CSV table of C-alpha atoms in Angstrom, one decimal:
chain,number,residue,atom,x,y,z
A,1,MET,CA,152.0,211.5,-15.0
A,2,ILE,CA,149.3,212.2,-12.4
A,3,SER,CA,150.5,214.1,-9.3
A,4,LYS,CA,149.8,212.9,-5.8
A,5,PHE,CA,147.4,215.8,-5.2
A,6,SER,CA,145.5,215.1,-8.4
A,7,LYS,CA,145.2,211.4,-7.5
A,8,GLU,CA,143.8,212.3,-4.1
A,9,ILE,CA,141.2,214.7,-5.7
A,10,PHE,CA,140.2,211.9,-8.0
A,11,LEU,CA,139.8,209.4,-5.2
A,12,PHE,CA,137.9,211.8,-3.1
A,13,THR,CA,135.5,212.6,-6.0
A,14,ARG,CA,134.8,208.9,-6.5
A,15,PHE,CA,134.1,208.5,-2.8
A,16,LEU,CA,131.8,211.5,-2.8
A,17,LEU,CA,129.8,210.3,-5.9
A,18,PHE,CA,129.5,206.8,-4.4
A,19,THR,CA,128.3,208.2,-1.1
A,20,LEU,CA,125.7,210.4,-2.8
A,21,SER,CA,124.5,207.5,-4.9
A,22,ILE,CA,124.0,205.4,-1.7
A,23,ILE,CA,122.1,208.3,-0.1
A,24,GLY,CA,120.0,208.8,-3.2
A,25,SER,CA,119.3,205.0,-3.4
A,26,ILE,CA,118.2,204.9,0.2
A,27,SER,CA,116.0,208.0,-0.3
A,28,CYS,CA,114.4,206.6,-3.5
A,29,SER,CA,113.8,203.3,-1.7
A,30,SER,CA,112.2,205.1,1.2
A,31,ARG,CA,109.9,207.0,-1.2
A,32,ASN,CA,109.0,203.9,-3.1
A,33,GLU,CA,108.0,202.1,0.1
A,34,ASN,CA,106.0,205.2,1.1
A,35,THR,CA,103.7,205.1,-2.0
A,36,VAL,CA,100.0,205.4,-2.2
A,37,THR,CA,97.8,204.9,-5.3
A,38,PHE,CA,95.2,207.5,-6.1
A,39,LEU,CA,92.3,206.2,-8.3
A,40,HIS,CA,90.3,209.0,-9.9
A,41,PHE,CA,88.4,210.0,-13.1
A,42,PHE,CA,89.8,213.4,-14.0
A,43,ASN,CA,91.1,212.5,-17.4
A,44,GLY,CA,91.2,215.9,-19.2
A,45,THR,CA,94.7,217.4,-19.8
A,46,GLN,CA,94.0,220.6,-17.8
A,47,GLU,CA,92.3,218.7,-15.0
A,48,GLN,CA,95.3,216.4,-14.7
A,49,LYS,CA,97.6,219.4,-14.5
A,50,ALA,CA,95.5,220.8,-11.7
A,51,ILE,CA,95.5,217.5,-9.8
A,52,LYS,CA,99.2,217.1,-10.4
A,53,TYR,CA,100.0,220.4,-8.6
A,54,LEU,CA,98.2,219.2,-5.5
A,55,ILE,CA,99.8,215.8,-5.6
A,56,GLU,CA,103.3,217.2,-6.0
A,57,ASN,CA,102.8,219.5,-3.0
A,58,PHE,CA,101.8,216.5,-0.9
A,59,GLU,CA,104.7,214.3,-2.1
A,60,SER,CA,107.3,217.0,-1.4
A,61,LYS,CA,105.9,217.7,2.1
A,62,ASN,CA,105.7,214.1,3.1
A,63,ASN,CA,108.6,212.5,1.3
A,64,CYS,CA,106.4,210.0,-0.5
A,65,ASN,CA,105.0,209.1,-3.9
A,66,VAL,CA,101.5,209.1,-5.2
A,67,ASP,CA,100.8,206.7,-8.0
A,68,VAL,CA,97.9,208.0,-10.1
A,69,LYS,CA,95.4,205.6,-11.8
A,70,PHE,CA,92.3,206.4,-13.8
A,71,TYR,CA,88.9,204.8,-14.3
A,72,ASP,CA,86.1,205.5,-16.7
A,73,TYR,CA,83.5,207.5,-14.9
A,74,SER,CA,81.0,207.1,-17.7
A,75,LEU,CA,80.7,203.4,-16.9
A,76,GLY,CA,79.2,204.1,-13.5
A,77,PRO,CA,79.9,202.6,-10.1
A,78,ASN,CA,80.0,199.0,-11.3
A,79,GLU,CA,83.2,199.8,-13.2
A,80,LEU,CA,84.8,201.2,-10.0
A,81,ILE,CA,83.5,198.3,-7.9
A,82,SER,CA,85.1,195.8,-10.4
A,83,ILE,CA,88.4,197.6,-10.0
A,84,LEU,CA,88.3,197.7,-6.2
A,85,THR,CA,87.4,194.0,-5.9
A,86,GLY,CA,90.2,193.0,-8.3
A,87,ASN,CA,93.8,192.2,-7.5
A,88,GLN,CA,95.2,195.6,-8.2
A,89,LYS,CA,96.5,197.7,-5.3
A,90,ASN,CA,94.4,200.7,-4.6
A,91,ASP,CA,94.5,203.1,-1.7
A,92,VAL,CA,92.7,206.5,-2.2
A,93,ILE,CA,89.6,206.7,-4.3
A,94,ALA,CA,87.7,209.7,-5.8
A,95,PHE,CA,84.1,209.0,-6.5
A,96,ASN,CA,80.7,210.6,-7.0
A,97,SER,CA,78.7,211.1,-3.8
A,98,GLU,CA,75.7,209.3,-5.4
A,99,TRP,CA,77.8,206.1,-5.4
A,100,LEU,CA,78.7,206.2,-1.7
A,101,ALA,CA,76.0,203.8,-0.4
A,102,GLN,CA,76.9,201.2,-3.1
A,103,LEU,CA,80.6,201.3,-2.3
A,104,ARG,CA,80.0,201.3,1.5
A,105,ASP,CA,77.5,198.4,1.3
A,106,ASN,CA,79.9,196.3,-0.8
A,107,GLY,CA,82.5,196.7,2.0
A,108,LEU,CA,84.9,198.6,-0.2
A,109,LEU,CA,85.4,201.7,2.0
A,110,TYR,CA,87.5,201.9,5.1
A,111,ASP,CA,85.7,203.3,8.1
A,112,PHE,CA,87.7,206.3,9.4
A,113,PRO,CA,88.9,206.4,13.0
A,114,GLU,CA,86.4,208.4,15.1
A,115,GLU,CA,87.4,212.0,15.7
A,116,LYS,CA,86.2,214.0,18.7
A,117,ASN,CA,86.4,217.4,17.0
A,118,ILE,CA,84.2,217.7,14.0
A,119,ASP,CA,85.6,220.1,11.4
A,120,THR,CA,83.0,222.8,10.9
A,121,SER,CA,84.6,224.3,7.9
A,122,TYR,CA,83.0,221.7,5.6
A,123,TYR,CA,79.4,222.2,4.4
A,124,HIS,CA,77.4,220.5,7.1
A,125,LEU,CA,75.1,218.6,4.7
A,126,LEU,CA,78.2,217.0,3.1
A,127,ILE,CA,79.7,215.8,6.4
A,128,ASP,CA,76.3,214.4,7.3
A,129,TYR,CA,76.2,212.6,4.0
A,130,CYS,CA,79.6,211.0,4.6
A,131,ASN,CA,78.5,209.4,7.9
A,132,THR,CA,76.3,206.4,8.5
A,133,ARG,CA,75.3,205.3,12.0
A,134,GLY,CA,78.2,207.2,13.5
A,135,LYS,CA,80.8,205.9,11.1
A,136,SER,CA,82.5,208.1,8.5
A,137,HIS,CA,83.4,206.6,5.1
A,138,CYS,CA,84.8,209.5,3.2
A,139,LEU,CA,85.6,213.2,3.1
A,140,PRO,CA,84.0,215.7,0.7
A,141,TRP,CA,86.4,217.3,-1.8
A,142,LEU,CA,84.5,219.1,-4.5
A,143,VAL,CA,80.8,220.1,-4.4
A,144,ASN,CA,78.6,221.0,-7.3
A,145,THR,CA,75.1,222.5,-7.3
A,146,ARG,CA,72.4,223.9,-9.7
A,147,LEU,CA,71.9,227.7,-10.0
A,148,LEU,CA,69.9,230.2,-12.1
A,149,TYR,CA,71.9,231.9,-14.8
A,150,ILE,CA,70.7,235.2,-16.3
A,151,ASN,CA,71.8,237.1,-19.4
A,152,ARG,CA,72.1,240.8,-18.4
A,153,LYS,CA,71.7,242.2,-21.9
A,154,ILE,CA,68.5,240.4,-22.7
A,155,THR,CA,66.9,241.3,-19.4
A,156,GLN,CA,68.0,244.9,-19.7
A,157,ASP,CA,66.6,245.0,-23.3
A,158,ASN,CA,63.3,243.9,-21.8
A,159,LYS,CA,63.3,246.5,-19.0
A,160,ILE,CA,63.8,243.8,-16.4
A,161,VAL,CA,65.8,245.3,-13.5
A,162,ASN,CA,66.0,242.5,-10.9
A,163,PRO,CA,66.4,238.8,-10.9
A,164,PRO,CA,63.1,236.9,-10.6
A,165,LEU,CA,62.1,236.6,-6.9
A,166,ASP,CA,60.1,233.4,-7.3
A,167,PHE,CA,59.2,230.8,-9.9
A,168,GLN,CA,56.0,232.6,-11.0
A,169,GLN,CA,58.0,235.7,-11.8
A,170,LEU,CA,60.5,233.7,-13.7
A,171,LEU,CA,57.7,232.3,-15.8
A,172,ASP,CA,56.1,235.7,-16.4
A,173,TYR,CA,59.5,237.2,-17.5
A,174,SER,CA,60.2,234.2,-19.7
A,175,VAL,CA,56.8,234.4,-21.4
A,176,MET,CA,57.2,238.1,-22.0
A,177,ILE,CA,60.7,237.7,-23.5
A,178,ASN,CA,59.7,234.7,-25.6
A,179,GLU,CA,56.6,236.3,-27.1
A,180,ARG,CA,58.7,239.2,-28.5
A,181,GLU,CA,60.4,236.6,-30.6
A,182,LYS,CA,63.9,238.1,-30.4
A,183,TYR,CA,65.2,235.8,-27.7
A,184,PHE,CA,64.2,232.6,-26.0
A,185,GLY,CA,62.9,233.1,-22.4
A,186,THR,CA,64.2,230.1,-20.6
A,187,GLY,CA,66.5,227.3,-21.9
A,188,LEU,CA,65.8,223.9,-20.4
A,189,VAL,CA,67.5,220.5,-20.8
A,190,GLY,CA,65.4,217.9,-22.6
A,191,PRO,CA,67.1,215.2,-24.6
A,192,SER,CA,70.0,214.6,-22.2
A,193,LYS,CA,68.2,212.4,-19.6
A,194,GLN,CA,70.6,212.6,-16.7
A,195,ALA,CA,71.2,216.3,-17.1
A,196,MET,CA,67.4,216.9,-17.4
A,197,PHE,CA,66.8,214.9,-14.2
A,198,LYS,CA,69.3,217.0,-12.3
A,199,ASN,CA,67.9,220.2,-13.6
A,200,ILE,CA,64.3,219.2,-12.8
A,201,MET,CA,65.2,218.3,-9.2
A,202,PRO,CA,65.5,221.9,-7.9
A,203,LEU,CA,62.0,222.5,-9.1
A,204,LEU,CA,60.7,219.2,-7.7
A,205,LEU,CA,62.3,220.0,-4.3
A,206,SER,CA,61.4,223.7,-4.3
A,207,PHE,CA,57.7,222.9,-4.9
A,208,GLY,CA,57.6,220.7,-1.8
A,209,GLY,CA,58.5,217.3,-3.4
A,210,ASP,CA,61.1,214.8,-2.5
A,211,LEU,CA,62.2,211.3,-3.7
A,212,ALA,CA,62.3,209.7,-0.3
A,213,ASP,CA,60.5,210.1,3.0
A,214,SER,CA,62.1,211.1,6.3
A,215,THR,CA,63.3,207.5,7.0
A,216,GLY,CA,65.1,207.4,3.6
A,217,LYS,CA,62.5,205.1,2.0
A,218,LEU,CA,62.0,205.9,-1.7
A,219,ASP,CA,58.5,207.3,-2.3
A,220,LEU,CA,58.0,208.9,-5.7
A,221,ASN,CA,54.2,209.2,-5.3
A,222,ARG,CA,54.5,211.7,-2.5
A,223,ASN,CA,52.3,214.8,-2.6
A,224,ASN,CA,53.8,217.7,-4.6
A,225,ASN,CA,56.3,215.5,-6.6
A,226,SER,CA,54.4,216.2,-9.8
A,227,THR,CA,54.0,219.9,-9.2
A,228,GLY,CA,57.6,220.9,-9.9
A,229,ILE,CA,57.7,218.7,-13.0
A,230,TYR,CA,54.6,220.3,-14.3
A,231,PHE,CA,56.1,223.7,-13.8
A,232,TYR,CA,59.2,222.6,-15.7
A,233,LEU,CA,56.9,221.8,-18.6
A,234,LYS,CA,55.3,225.3,-18.3
A,235,LEU,CA,58.7,226.9,-18.5
A,236,SER,CA,59.6,224.8,-21.5
A,237,ARG,CA,56.8,226.5,-23.5
A,238,SER,CA,58.4,229.9,-22.9
A,239,GLY,CA,61.8,229.1,-24.5
A,240,LEU,CA,64.0,226.3,-25.9
A,241,MET,CA,64.4,222.7,-24.8
A,242,GLU,CA,67.6,221.1,-26.0
A,243,THR,CA,70.7,219.1,-24.9
A,244,LYS,CA,72.7,220.6,-22.0
A,245,ARG,CA,75.5,221.5,-24.3
A,246,GLU,CA,73.3,223.2,-26.8
A,247,ILE,CA,71.4,225.2,-24.2
A,248,GLU,CA,74.6,226.4,-22.6
A,249,ASN,CA,76.1,227.3,-26.0
A,250,GLN,CA,72.9,229.3,-27.0
A,251,PHE,CA,72.9,231.0,-23.6
A,252,ILE,CA,76.6,232.1,-23.9
A,253,GLU,CA,76.0,233.3,-27.4
A,254,GLY,CA,73.2,235.6,-26.1
A,255,HIS,CA,70.0,233.9,-27.4
A,256,ILE,CA,68.5,232.7,-24.1
A,257,ALA,CA,67.6,234.9,-21.1
A,258,TYR,CA,67.5,232.3,-18.3
A,259,CYS,CA,68.8,228.8,-17.7
A,260,PHE,CA,69.5,226.4,-14.9
A,261,SER,CA,72.9,224.7,-14.8
A,262,ASP,CA,75.6,223.5,-12.5
A,263,LEU,CA,79.0,225.1,-12.0
A,264,SER,CA,80.4,223.8,-15.3
A,265,LEU,CA,78.7,226.8,-16.9
A,266,ILE,CA,80.6,229.2,-14.7
A,267,GLN,CA,83.8,227.5,-16.0
A,268,LYS,CA,82.7,228.1,-19.6
A,269,LEU,CA,81.9,231.8,-18.9
A,270,ILE,CA,85.3,232.3,-17.3
A,271,GLU,CA,87.1,230.6,-20.1
A,272,LYS,CA,85.4,232.8,-22.7
A,273,ASN,CA,86.0,235.9,-20.5
A,274,VAL,CA,82.3,236.8,-20.5
A,275,LEU,CA,81.4,236.2,-16.8
A,276,HIS,CA,80.7,239.9,-16.3
A,277,ASP,CA,77.9,239.7,-18.9
A,278,PHE,CA,75.8,237.4,-16.8
A,279,MET,CA,74.2,237.2,-13.4
A,280,ILE,CA,74.3,234.0,-11.2
A,281,GLU,CA,71.5,233.7,-8.7
A,282,GLN,CA,70.1,231.2,-6.3
A,283,ILE,CA,67.2,229.0,-7.4
A,284,PRO,CA,64.0,231.2,-7.2
A,285,GLN,CA,61.6,231.0,-4.3
A,286,ASN,CA,58.4,229.1,-4.4
A,287,GLY,CA,56.1,231.8,-2.9
A,288,ASN,CA,57.9,232.9,0.2
A,289,LYS,CA,59.8,229.6,0.6
A,290,PRO,CA,63.5,229.6,-0.5
A,291,GLY,CA,64.4,227.6,-3.6
A,292,ILE,CA,66.1,224.3,-2.9
A,293,SER,CA,68.8,223.1,-5.3
A,294,TYR,CA,70.1,219.6,-6.1
A,295,THR,CA,73.7,219.0,-5.1
A,296,ASP,CA,76.3,216.3,-5.7
A,297,ALA,CA,80.0,216.0,-4.7
A,298,VAL,CA,83.3,214.3,-5.4
A,299,MET,CA,84.2,212.3,-2.3
A,300,LEU,CA,87.6,211.0,-1.2
A,301,GLY,CA,87.7,207.6,0.5
A,302,VAL,CA,90.2,204.9,1.4
A,303,SER,CA,89.9,201.4,0.0
A,304,SER,CA,89.2,198.8,2.7
A,305,LYS,CA,92.0,196.6,1.1
A,306,SER,CA,94.6,199.4,1.4
A,307,THR,CA,97.8,198.5,3.2
A,308,LYS,CA,98.7,202.2,3.6
A,309,LYS,CA,95.7,203.5,5.4
A,310,GLU,CA,97.5,206.0,7.6
A,311,LEU,CA,99.3,207.7,4.7
A,312,SER,CA,96.1,207.5,2.6
A,313,LEU,CA,94.1,209.3,5.3
A,314,LYS,CA,96.8,211.9,5.5
A,315,PHE,CA,96.6,212.4,1.8
A,316,ILE,CA,92.8,212.8,1.6
A,317,LYS,CA,92.8,215.2,4.6
A,318,GLU,CA,95.4,217.4,2.9
A,319,LEU,CA,93.6,217.3,-0.4
A,320,SER,CA,90.2,218.2,1.2
A,321,GLU,CA,91.7,220.9,3.3
A,322,TRP,CA,92.8,222.9,0.3
A,323,LYS,CA,95.6,224.6,2.2
A,324,PHE,CA,98.0,224.9,-0.8
A,325,ASN,CA,98.3,228.5,-2.2
A,326,ASN,CA,96.0,228.8,-5.2
A,327,GLY,CA,95.5,225.1,-5.1
A,328,PHE,CA,92.0,225.1,-6.6
A,329,SER,CA,92.0,225.7,-10.4
A,330,LYS,CA,89.1,226.9,-12.5
A,331,ASP,CA,89.8,223.7,-14.6
A,332,LEU,CA,88.1,221.7,-11.9
A,333,LEU,CA,84.9,223.9,-11.8
A,334,LYS,CA,83.0,221.4,-13.9
A,335,TYR,CA,83.2,219.1,-10.8
A,336,GLY,CA,82.4,221.8,-8.3
A,337,VAL,CA,84.1,224.1,-5.8
A,338,PRO,CA,86.1,223.1,-2.7
A,339,ALA,CA,83.8,221.6,-0.1
A,340,ARG,CA,85.3,223.9,2.6
A,341,LYS,CA,83.3,227.1,3.1
A,342,ASN,CA,86.3,229.3,3.8
A,343,TYR,CA,88.3,228.8,0.6
A,344,LEU,CA,89.6,232.1,-0.9
A,345,PHE,CA,89.0,232.2,-4.6
A,346,THR,CA,91.2,234.3,-7.0
A,347,PHE,CA,89.2,234.2,-10.2
A,348,PHE,CA,85.7,235.4,-9.4
A,349,GLN,CA,84.0,237.8,-7.1
A,350,ASP,CA,82.9,237.2,-3.5
A,351,SER,CA,79.3,237.9,-4.5
A,352,ILE,CA,79.3,234.8,-6.7
A,353,ILE,CA,80.9,232.7,-4.0
A,354,SER,CA,78.2,234.0,-1.6
A,355,VAL,CA,75.5,232.8,-4.0
A,356,ILE,CA,77.1,229.4,-4.5
A,357,SER,CA,77.7,228.9,-0.7
A,358,LYS,CA,74.1,229.9,0.2
A,359,GLN,CA,72.7,227.6,-2.4
A,360,ILE,CA,74.8,224.6,-1.4
A,361,THR,CA,73.6,225.2,2.2
A,362,ASN,CA,70.0,225.2,1.0
A,363,SER,CA,70.1,222.1,-1.1
A,364,LYS,CA,69.7,218.3,-1.0
A,365,LEU,CA,71.8,215.4,-2.2
A,366,ALA,CA,70.5,212.1,-3.7
A,367,PRO,CA,68.9,209.6,-1.4
A,368,LYS,CA,71.7,207.5,0.1
A,369,HIS,CA,70.6,204.1,-1.4
A,370,TYR,CA,72.8,201.1,-2.3
A,371,LYS,CA,71.2,200.9,-5.7
A,372,TRP,CA,70.8,204.6,-6.4
A,373,TYR,CA,72.6,204.5,-9.8
A,374,ASP,CA,70.1,202.0,-11.2
A,375,ILE,CA,67.1,203.7,-9.5
A,376,GLU,CA,68.1,207.1,-10.9
A,377,THR,CA,68.2,205.6,-14.4
A,378,ILE,CA,64.6,204.2,-14.0
A,379,ILE,CA,63.4,207.7,-12.8
A,380,GLU,CA,65.1,209.4,-15.7
A,381,ASN,CA,63.5,207.1,-18.2
A,382,GLU,CA,60.0,207.7,-16.8
A,383,ILE,CA,60.4,211.5,-16.4
A,384,GLU,CA,61.5,211.7,-20.0
A,385,LYS,CA,58.2,210.1,-21.1
A,386,ALA,CA,56.3,212.7,-19.1
A,387,ILE,CA,58.3,215.6,-20.6
A,388,TYR,CA,57.6,214.4,-24.1
A,389,THR,CA,53.9,213.8,-23.2
A,390,GLU,CA,54.0,210.0,-23.7
A,391,LYS,CA,52.5,209.8,-20.2
A,392,SER,CA,51.1,212.1,-17.5
A,393,VAL,CA,53.6,213.2,-14.9
A,394,GLU,CA,51.6,211.2,-12.2
A,395,GLY,CA,51.5,208.1,-14.4
A,396,SER,CA,55.3,208.3,-15.0
A,397,LEU,CA,56.0,208.6,-11.3
A,398,ILE,CA,53.7,205.7,-10.5
A,399,GLU,CA,55.3,203.6,-13.2
A,400,ALA,CA,58.8,204.5,-11.9
A,401,GLN,CA,57.8,203.5,-8.3
A,402,GLU,CA,56.5,200.2,-9.5
A,403,GLU,CA,59.7,199.5,-11.6
A,404,ILE,CA,61.9,200.4,-8.6
A,405,THR,CA,60.0,198.2,-6.2
A,406,SER,CA,60.3,195.3,-8.7
A,407,PHE,CA,64.0,195.9,-9.3
A,408,LEU,CA,64.8,196.0,-5.6
A,409,LYS,CA,63.0,192.7,-5.0
A,410,ARG,CA,65.2,191.1,-7.7
A,411,ASN,CA,68.3,192.7,-6.2
A,412,ARG,CA,68.0,192.3,-2.5
A,413,LYS,CA,71.2,192.7,-0.4
């Protein structure tokens, strides 16, 4: 027989459990109503873990949910545009900076409310790139650039004490190393068209070239555009030309003295615990003019169709501020480093960060053009012909300009 006291305890416990379930239900309902979707392309296991850490911090702090969705980056901006114009709900979008103009001109990005105080902790060129005619369409999250990588052992074996000051010295060192037939002088990307284009761009820019004029109009036939490409060909004769993956593998294994690459190579060096065996330097000078690199970034924007714009803005601001302790993981290095200059890294030296920061500051992004993805493909195809001597460099650039002009006439806004 149950005592009166036991019965009261039993009833009280039932009441307490019922109350807690109601509170939990209300809390769950509140979190579900306070949900934003995050559409991104980080599909690797380690990358997803790194992103998950950032998302969970935001959810906990703001009592909300972030529903993660993926898209296939390899299919280009048209795949993302198709998703954003469909019926699915999307709020926050991560995308390549080179796709910004196409997304903006298709009306897919929400224009951020104007802010009086511009945040100066971002790299200035990235904030400029996010803005068009006084309107801001996104925030920079990760930034990637091209650098010069140097094998310490090979240069020491060849009595080379310092990094090359300029491109001519790089060529001289490469020729000397290559002629001794023990190592390759410089490793350059050839067969991978997109990677080759991005590695040629620092030379094209450093030798006074550019893909567009001061008004943003594409002009491949500008003076000096061919000079940097010809120098790339000169360097290729003092080493090895292969795919990006093969060049980086040969470099890490100690067969190549110099190579140009983005920050994904730093990630590989860290993972193999050999970063100390290599030097990372800025793009060499051209004479007495600083070398200019080619930069791209992962941007965060809000879908113009989002019904949670306020929470979405809060989410991308917190992500881009990188305020969480150790929030940035080396697993994200293949996409770049935080776009805020003052981020404190824990896994490599300040001297490397200084090189990266200075190079980003002295770099250029792709022309902000609504058909840049297609235009870049045309340029890549024509430059490939020049590299493999099917055409002269000048002939390839003229052909690319004509193809672009014809393409844009067929695809007017």
